[in-house]
Coordinates of C-alpha atoms in Angstrom, one line a residue:
X1 CA -5.2 25.0 6.6
X2 CA -7.6 23.4 4.0
X3 CA -9.9 26.5 4.3
X4 CA -6.9 28.7 3.8
X5 CA -5.7 27.0 0.6
X6 CA -9.3 27.0 -0.8
X7 CA -9.1 30.6 -1.1
X8 CA -5.9 30.7 -3.2
X9 CA -6.6 27.3 -4.8
X10 CA -6.1 28.8 -8.4
X11 CA -2.7 30.8 -7.8
X12 CA -1.4 27.9 -5.7
X13 CA -1.6 25.3 -8.3
X14 CA 2.0 26.1 -9.4
X15 CA 3.4 25.7 -6.1
X16 CA 5.6 22.3 -5.9
X17 CA 5.9 20.0 -3.0
X18 CA 9.1 19.1 -1.6
X19 CA 8.5 15.4 -1.6
X20 CA 11.2 15.2 -4.7
X21 CA 14.9 15.2 -5.1
X22 CA 15.4 18.5 -7.0
X23 CA 14.4 22.1 -6.3
X24 CA 14.2 24.9 -9.1
X25 CA 16.6 27.8 -8.8
X26 CA 15.1 31.2 -10.2
X27 CA 17.1 34.1 -11.5
X28 CA 16.9 37.5 -9.8
X29 CA 15.5 39.0 -13.1
X30 CA 12.4 36.9 -13.4
X31 CA 10.4 33.9 -11.8
X32 CA 8.8 32.6 -15.2
X33 CA 11.8 30.3 -15.7
X34 CA 13.9 28.1 -13.5
X35 CA 17.9 28.9 -14.2
X36 CA 18.9 25.4 -12.7
X37 CA 18.2 22.6 -10.3
X38 CA 19.8 21.9 -6.9
X39 CA 19.2 18.8 -4.7
X40 CA 17.0 19.0 -1.8
X41 CA 19.0 18.9 1.4
X42 CA 18.0 16.3 4.1
X43 CA 17.3 18.7 6.7
X44 CA 14.2 19.9 4.9
X45 CA 12.8 16.4 5.5
X46 CA 13.4 16.3 9.2
X47 CA 10.6 15.5 11.4
X48 CA 8.3 18.4 12.5
X49 CA 8.1 18.7 16.4
X50 CA 5.8 21.6 17.4
X51 CA 6.0 20.9 21.0
X52 CA 9.8 20.9 20.6
X53 CA 9.9 24.2 18.8
X54 CA 7.5 26.1 21.3
X55 CA 9.8 25.0 24.4
X56 CA 13.0 25.9 22.9
X57 CA 11.7 29.1 21.4
X58 CA 10.3 30.1 24.9
X59 CA 13.5 29.0 26.6
X60 CA 15.8 31.2 24.2
X61 CA 13.5 34.1 24.0
X62 CA 14.0 34.7 27.8
X63 CA 17.9 35.2 27.2
X64 CA 17.7 38.9 26.0
X65 CA 15.7 40.0 29.1
X66 CA 17.3 42.9 31.0
X67 CA 17.1 42.7 34.9
X68 CA 14.5 45.0 36.6
X69 CA 13.9 45.6 40.2
X70 CA 12.5 48.4 42.7
X71 CA 14.8 50.5 44.6
X72 CA 15.8 48.7 47.8
X73 CA 15.1 51.7 50.0
X74 CA 11.4 52.2 48.4
X75 CA 8.8 52.2 50.9
X76 CA 11.4 52.7 54.0
X77 CA 12.4 56.0 53.7
X78 CA 10.8 57.4 56.7
X79 CA 11.0 56.8 60.4
X80 CA 8.3 54.8 61.7
X81 CA 7.9 52.4 65.1
X82 CA 5.0 50.2 66.2
X83 CA 3.0 51.8 68.9
X84 CA 2.9 48.0 70.6
X85 CA 0.0 46.6 72.0
X86 CA -2.7 48.2 74.4
X87 CA -4.0 51.0 72.3
X88 CA -6.5 49.1 70.4
X89 CA -4.8 49.7 67.1
X90 CA -3.0 47.4 64.8
X91 CA 1.0 46.7 65.4
X92 CA 2.0 48.0 61.9
X93 CA 4.8 50.6 62.3
X94 CA 3.5 54.2 62.5
X95 CA 5.2 57.5 61.5
X96 CA 6.6 59.5 64.4
X97 CA 5.8 63.3 65.2
X98 CA 2.8 65.2 65.5
X99 CA 0.7 68.2 63.8
X100 CA 0.6 66.6 60.4
X101 CA -1.7 64.3 58.8
X102 CA 1.4 61.9 58.2
X103 CA 2.2 61.4 61.9
X104 CA 0.5 58.3 63.2
X105 CA 0.0 56.7 59.9
X106 CA 1.0 53.2 59.1
X107 CA 4.3 52.8 57.2
X108 CA 6.5 50.1 55.5
X109 CA 3.9 47.4 55.1
X110 CA 2.9 46.6 51.7
X111 CA -1.0 47.4 52.8
X112 CA 0.0 50.8 53.6
X113 CA -0.2 53.9 51.9
X114 CA 3.6 54.9 50.6
X115 CA 4.8 51.4 51.9
X116 CA 7.0 49.1 50.1
X117 CA 5.4 46.5 47.6
X118 CA 4.8 43.0 48.6
X119 CA 7.9 40.7 47.9
X120 CA 10.0 43.4 46.3
X121 CA 11.5 42.4 42.9
X122 CA 15.3 41.8 42.9
X123 CA 17.9 42.0 40.0
X124 CA 19.1 38.4 40.9
X125 CA 16.1 36.4 39.4
X126 CA 17.0 33.9 37.2
X127 CA 16.5 35.7 33.9
X128 CA 18.1 33.3 31.6
X129 CA 17.9 29.9 30.6
X130 CA 20.2 27.3 29.1
X131 CA 19.0 25.1 26.1
X132 CA 20.7 21.8 25.2
X133 CA 22.6 22.1 22.0
X134 CA 20.7 19.0 20.5
X135 CA 17.5 20.2 21.4
X136 CA 18.2 23.8 19.7
X137 CA 19.6 21.8 16.6
X138 CA 16.3 19.8 16.5
X139 CA 14.4 22.8 16.7
X140 CA 16.2 24.4 14.0
X141 CA 15.9 21.4 11.8
X142 CA 12.1 21.3 12.4
X143 CA 11.6 24.9 11.8
X144 CA 13.6 24.3 8.4
X145 CA 11.5 21.4 7.4
X146 CA 8.3 23.4 8.1
X147 CA 9.5 26.5 5.9
X148 CA 9.7 23.9 3.1
X149 CA 6.0 23.0 3.2
X150 CA 3.6 25.6 1.4
X151 CA 0.6 24.7 3.5
X152 CA 2.3 25.5 6.9
X153 CA 3.8 28.7 5.4
X154 CA 0.6 30.1 4.4
X155 CA -1.2 29.0 7.6
X156 CA 1.3 31.1 9.4
X157 CA 0.0 34.2 7.5
X158 CA 2.5 34.7 4.6
X159 CA 1.4 36.0 1.2
X160 CA 3.0 33.4 -1.2
X161 CA 0.5 33.3 -4.0
X162 CA 2.7 34.8 -6.3
X163 CA 5.8 32.7 -5.7
X164 CA 6.8 30.1 -8.3
X165 CA 7.8 27.5 -5.8
X166 CA 8.4 26.6 -1.9
X167 CA 11.3 26.5 -0.9
X168 CA 12.0 29.7 -3.1
X169 CA 15.8 29.7 -4.0
X170 CA 17.3 32.5 -5.9
X171 CA 20.9 32.5 -7.6
X172 CA 23.9 34.1 -5.9
X173 CA 23.4 37.4 -7.6
X174 CA 21.2 38.4 -4.8
X175 CA 24.2 38.4 -2.6
X176 CA 25.9 41.2 -4.6
X177 CA 23.1 44.0 -4.4
X178 CA 24.1 46.9 -2.4
X179 CA 20.9 49.0 -3.1
X180 CA 17.5 48.7 -1.4
X181 CA 15.7 49.8 -4.6
X182 CA 17.4 46.9 -6.4
X183 CA 16.3 44.6 -3.4
X184 CA 12.8 45.4 -3.7
X185 CA 12.8 45.2 -7.3
X186 CA 14.0 41.7 -6.9
X187 CA 11.5 40.7 -4.4
X188 CA 8.7 41.9 -6.6
X189 CA 10.0 40.0 -9.7
X190 CA 10.1 36.6 -7.6
X191 CA 6.8 37.3 -6.1
X192 CA 8.0 37.9 -2.6
X193 CA 6.9 41.4 -2.4
X194 CA 3.3 40.9 -1.7
X195 CA 4.3 39.6 1.6
X196 CA 6.2 42.8 2.3
X197 CA 3.0 44.6 1.4
X198 CA 1.1 42.8 4.1
X199 CA 3.8 43.8 6.7
X200 CA 3.6 47.4 5.6
X201 CA -0.2 47.5 6.0
X202 CA -0.2 45.6 9.3
X203 CA 2.1 48.4 11.2
X204 CA -0.2 49.8 14.1
X205 CA 0.4 51.5 17.3
X206 CA 1.0 49.1 20.2
X207 CA -1.9 48.5 22.6
X208 CA -0.9 49.3 26.4
X209 CA 2.3 51.1 28.4
X210 CA 4.8 49.5 25.7
X211 CA 4.0 52.5 23.3
X212 CA 5.5 54.9 26.0
X213 CA 8.6 52.5 26.3
X214 CA 10.4 52.8 23.0
X215 CA 8.4 50.2 21.4
X216 CA 5.7 52.2 20.1
X217 CA 4.6 50.2 16.7
X218 CA 3.8 46.6 16.1
X219 CA 4.1 44.8 12.8
X220 CA 3.9 41.2 11.3
X221 CA 7.1 39.2 9.9
X222 CA 8.0 39.2 6.3
X223 CA 10.4 37.2 4.4
X224 CA 13.6 35.9 5.8
X225 CA 16.5 36.2 3.3
X226 CA 19.3 33.4 3.9
X227 CA 22.7 33.9 2.4
X228 CA 26.0 32.4 2.3
X229 CA 28.2 35.5 2.0
X230 CA 27.1 39.2 2.6
X231 CA 28.8 41.4 -0.2
X232 CA 26.2 44.1 0.4
X233 CA 22.9 42.1 0.8
X234 CA 22.2 43.0 4.5
X235 CA 22.6 46.8 3.9
X236 CA 20.2 46.5 0.8
X237 CA 17.6 44.6 3.0
X238 CA 17.8 46.5 6.2
X239 CA 15.3 49.3 5.7
X240 CA 12.7 47.2 3.7
X241 CA 9.8 46.5 6.4
X242 CA 9.3 43.0 7.8
X243 CA 12.5 41.6 5.7
X244 CA 15.3 40.0 7.9
X245 CA 18.4 38.6 6.7
X246 CA 20.3 35.8 8.3
X247 CA 23.8 33.9 7.3
X248 CA 23.2 30.4 6.9
X249 CA 25.8 29.4 9.3
X250 CA 24.1 31.4 12.0
X251 CA 20.5 30.0 11.8
X252 CA 18.5 31.3 14.7
X253 CA 15.1 29.6 15.8
X254 CA 14.0 33.1 17.0
X255 CA 13.9 34.0 13.3
X256 CA 13.0 30.8 11.9
X257 CA 9.8 30.2 13.9
X258 CA 8.9 33.7 15.6
X259 CA 6.6 33.1 18.3
X260 CA 7.1 29.5 18.4
X261 CA 5.1 29.2 15.3
X262 CA 6.4 27.0 12.4
X263 CA 6.3 28.2 8.7
X264 CA 8.7 31.0 8.3
X265 CA 8.5 32.2 4.4
X266 CA 12.5 31.9 3.5
X267 CA 14.1 33.1 0.4
X268 CA 17.5 31.1 -0.1
X269 CA 20.3 32.1 -2.1
X270 CA 21.8 29.1 -4.0
X271 CA 24.8 28.6 -2.2
X272 CA 23.4 28.8 1.2
X273 CA 21.0 26.3 0.2
X274 CA 23.6 24.0 -1.3
X275 CA 25.6 24.5 2.1
X276 CA 22.8 22.9 4.3
X277 CA 24.0 19.4 3.6
X278 CA 27.5 20.1 4.9
X279 CA 26.2 22.0 7.9
X280 CA 23.5 19.4 9.0
X281 CA 24.5 16.1 7.1
X282 CA 22.2 13.7 5.7
X283 CA 20.3 10.6 7.0
X284 CA 23.5 8.5 5.9
X285 CA 26.3 10.8 6.8
X286 CA 27.3 13.1 9.7
X287 CA 27.5 16.8 9.5
X288 CA 31.1 17.9 8.2
X289 CA 30.7 21.4 9.8
X290 CA 29.7 20.0 13.3
X291 CA 30.8 17.6 15.6
X292 CA 29.4 14.0 14.9
X293 CA 25.9 15.6 14.5
X294 CA 23.3 13.3 12.8
X295 CA 20.1 14.6 11.7
X296 CA 17.2 13.6 13.7
X297 CA 15.1 10.7 12.1
X298 CA 11.3 10.5 12.3
X299 CA 9.9 7.8 14.4
X300 CA 7.4 6.8 11.4
X301 CA 8.4 6.7 7.7
X302 CA 4.8 7.4 6.9
X303 CA 3.2 9.9 9.5
X304 CA -0.4 9.2 8.2
X305 CA -1.6 6.9 10.7
X306 CA -5.0 6.8 9.5
X307 CA -3.7 6.0 5.9
X308 CA -1.8 3.2 7.0
X309 CA -4.7 1.6 9.3
X310 CA -7.0 1.8 6.7
X311 CA -4.7 0.4 3.7
X312 CA -5.6 -3.1 2.0
X313 CA -2.6 -4.4 3.3
X314 CA -3.5 -4.1 6.8
X315 CA -7.1 -4.6 6.5
X316 CA -6.8 -7.9 4.9
X317 CA -5.1 -9.5 7.7
X318 CA -7.1 -8.4 10.6
X319 CA -10.2 -10.3 12.1
X320 CA -13.6 -9.2 11.8
X321 CA -14.7 -6.6 14.1
X322 CA -16.4 -8.5 17.2
X323 CA -19.3 -7.2 18.9
X324 CA -19.7 -7.1 22.7
X325 CA -22.7 -9.2 24.0
X326 CA -25.3 -6.8 25.3
X327 CA -26.0 -6.8 28.9
X328 CA -29.6 -8.4 29.7
X329 CA -31.7 -5.4 31.0
X330 CA -33.9 -6.5 34.0
X331 CA -37.7 -5.6 33.5
X332 CA -40.2 -5.2 36.2
X333 CA -42.9 -7.8 35.5
X334 CA -45.9 -5.7 37.4
X335 CA -45.0 -2.7 34.8
X336 CA -44.2 -4.8 31.8
X337 CA -47.1 -7.1 30.4
X338 CA -44.9 -9.1 28.3
X339 CA -42.6 -10.2 31.1
X340 CA -45.4 -10.9 33.4
X341 CA -47.2 -13.2 30.6
X342 CA -43.7 -15.0 30.1
X343 CA -43.7 -15.5 34.0
X344 CA -47.5 -16.4 34.2
X345 CA -49.1 -17.4 31.0
X346 CA -52.5 -17.3 32.7
X347 CA -52.2 -13.7 33.5
X348 CA -53.5 -12.7 30.2
X349 CA -56.5 -14.6 30.4
X350 CA -57.2 -13.2 33.7
X351 CA -56.5 -9.8 32.9
X352 CA -58.7 -9.9 29.7
X353 CA -61.5 -11.5 32.0
X354 CA -61.3 -8.3 34.2
X355 CA -61.5 -6.1 31.2
X356 CA -64.6 -7.6 30.0
X357 CA -66.2 -7.7 33.5
X358 CA -65.4 -3.8 33.9
X359 CA -67.0 -3.2 30.4
X360 CA -70.0 -5.1 31.4
X361 CA -70.4 -3.2 34.8
X362 CA -70.1 -0.2 33.2
X363 CA -72.6 -1.0 30.3
X364 CA -75.3 -2.0 33.2
X365 CA -74.8 1.2 35.0
X366 CA -74.8 1.7 38.7
X367 CA -76.6 -1.3 40.9
X368 CA -80.1 -0.5 42.5
X369 CA -80.5 -1.6 46.0
X370 CA -83.9 -2.9 47.0
X371 CA -85.7 -1.7 50.4
X372 CA -84.6 -4.6 52.4
X373 CA -81.3 -4.1 51.4
X374 CA -81.6 -0.3 52.2
X375 CA -82.7 -1.2 55.7
X376 CA -80.0 -3.5 56.6
X377 CA -77.4 -1.2 55.4
X378 CA -78.8 1.5 57.4
X379 CA -78.8 -0.7 60.6
X380 CA -75.3 -1.7 60.1
X381 CA -74.1 2.0 59.7
X382 CA -76.0 2.9 63.0
X383 CA -74.4 -0.1 64.9
X384 CA -70.9 1.0 63.6
X385 CA -71.5 4.5 65.0
X386 CA -72.8 3.4 68.3
X387 CA -69.5 1.3 68.5
X388 CA -67.5 4.4 67.8
X389 CA -69.2 6.5 70.4
X390 CA -68.6 3.6 73.3
X391 CA -65.0 3.5 72.4
X392 CA -64.6 7.1 72.6
X393 CA -66.2 7.2 76.1
X394 CA -64.0 4.5 77.3
X395 CA -60.7 6.4 76.2
X396 CA -61.8 9.7 77.9
X397 CA -62.4 7.9 81.0
X398 CA -59.1 6.4 81.2

């Protein structure tokens, strides 16, 4: 996320963080000056749970699947019977008759040409999933909170460098438009049309078989316009590529976190934004439009654990870091001279004498034997050879 922010650092300086009590409301005519301010709903401060959002999205995304299956008769539309044993062929069912290449061929099995598939698909598969109400609401709360953080919105791929603020709120004049040209004009003035241009440029032909199954094109997602009352807004935006609309009372995780990825770029109308507190409640009061629903509370008030641990208040009361005693490493005295000198102090002196003696012998050169010594050595070698010959003869006799 940091690298993404670095690219647009200059243009994103104007973006304001949501950790403050008031959010600006902009006019449909211009983004230069805020018309008024509204209080930040508590639901936008909910804990962000990517794991829960991914799970709930995957479960909900299965509920629009249409059952499919192969024909129950597929692969069995011919007469065939096994030949039994004793004919040196497999016992697979074989087609009756003669005179054609089809007769005698294997049938029915999944390994046979023209046979059925293995484990044919059935329409009574468990296609849909039920999701707990609290889990769905928790996931929607997390998606709403993530849509109010500029870093997450931009990390998802939305172009928000020209928007004055995140979350982006427009006055209720947006709900009254009925023409697409006016809708595009308003998106341009509030700096949200850059994201629509991204969607338009991303439109491409789908890879694979889907292009011939009525889903030929793929494209990215653009802004999500959330309104309180539809006085023509839906018709005005329905033909703008990538732009989706949703009523604030029917917020859907499939739109707030497409693909299970947090950070959808949301354009709010003022009345829809103000209604969030009555729909989801606050951290002190329950929701008015839901039966005894309370917002999920974060497990930690400060989620930056690294900052907590390294703070002066924590570090001042901690003891000093202990160092584990190093285990003694046993060394071989025959290979390590220092260890041998500790065990035997005389070894150093003895070793020095051996080195001096070796140097003196090398300096003196090879020893010259006298004539008498040579005779004795020759006689000794002769005697040894005779002993070896006698021992060999004795062994051969035995």
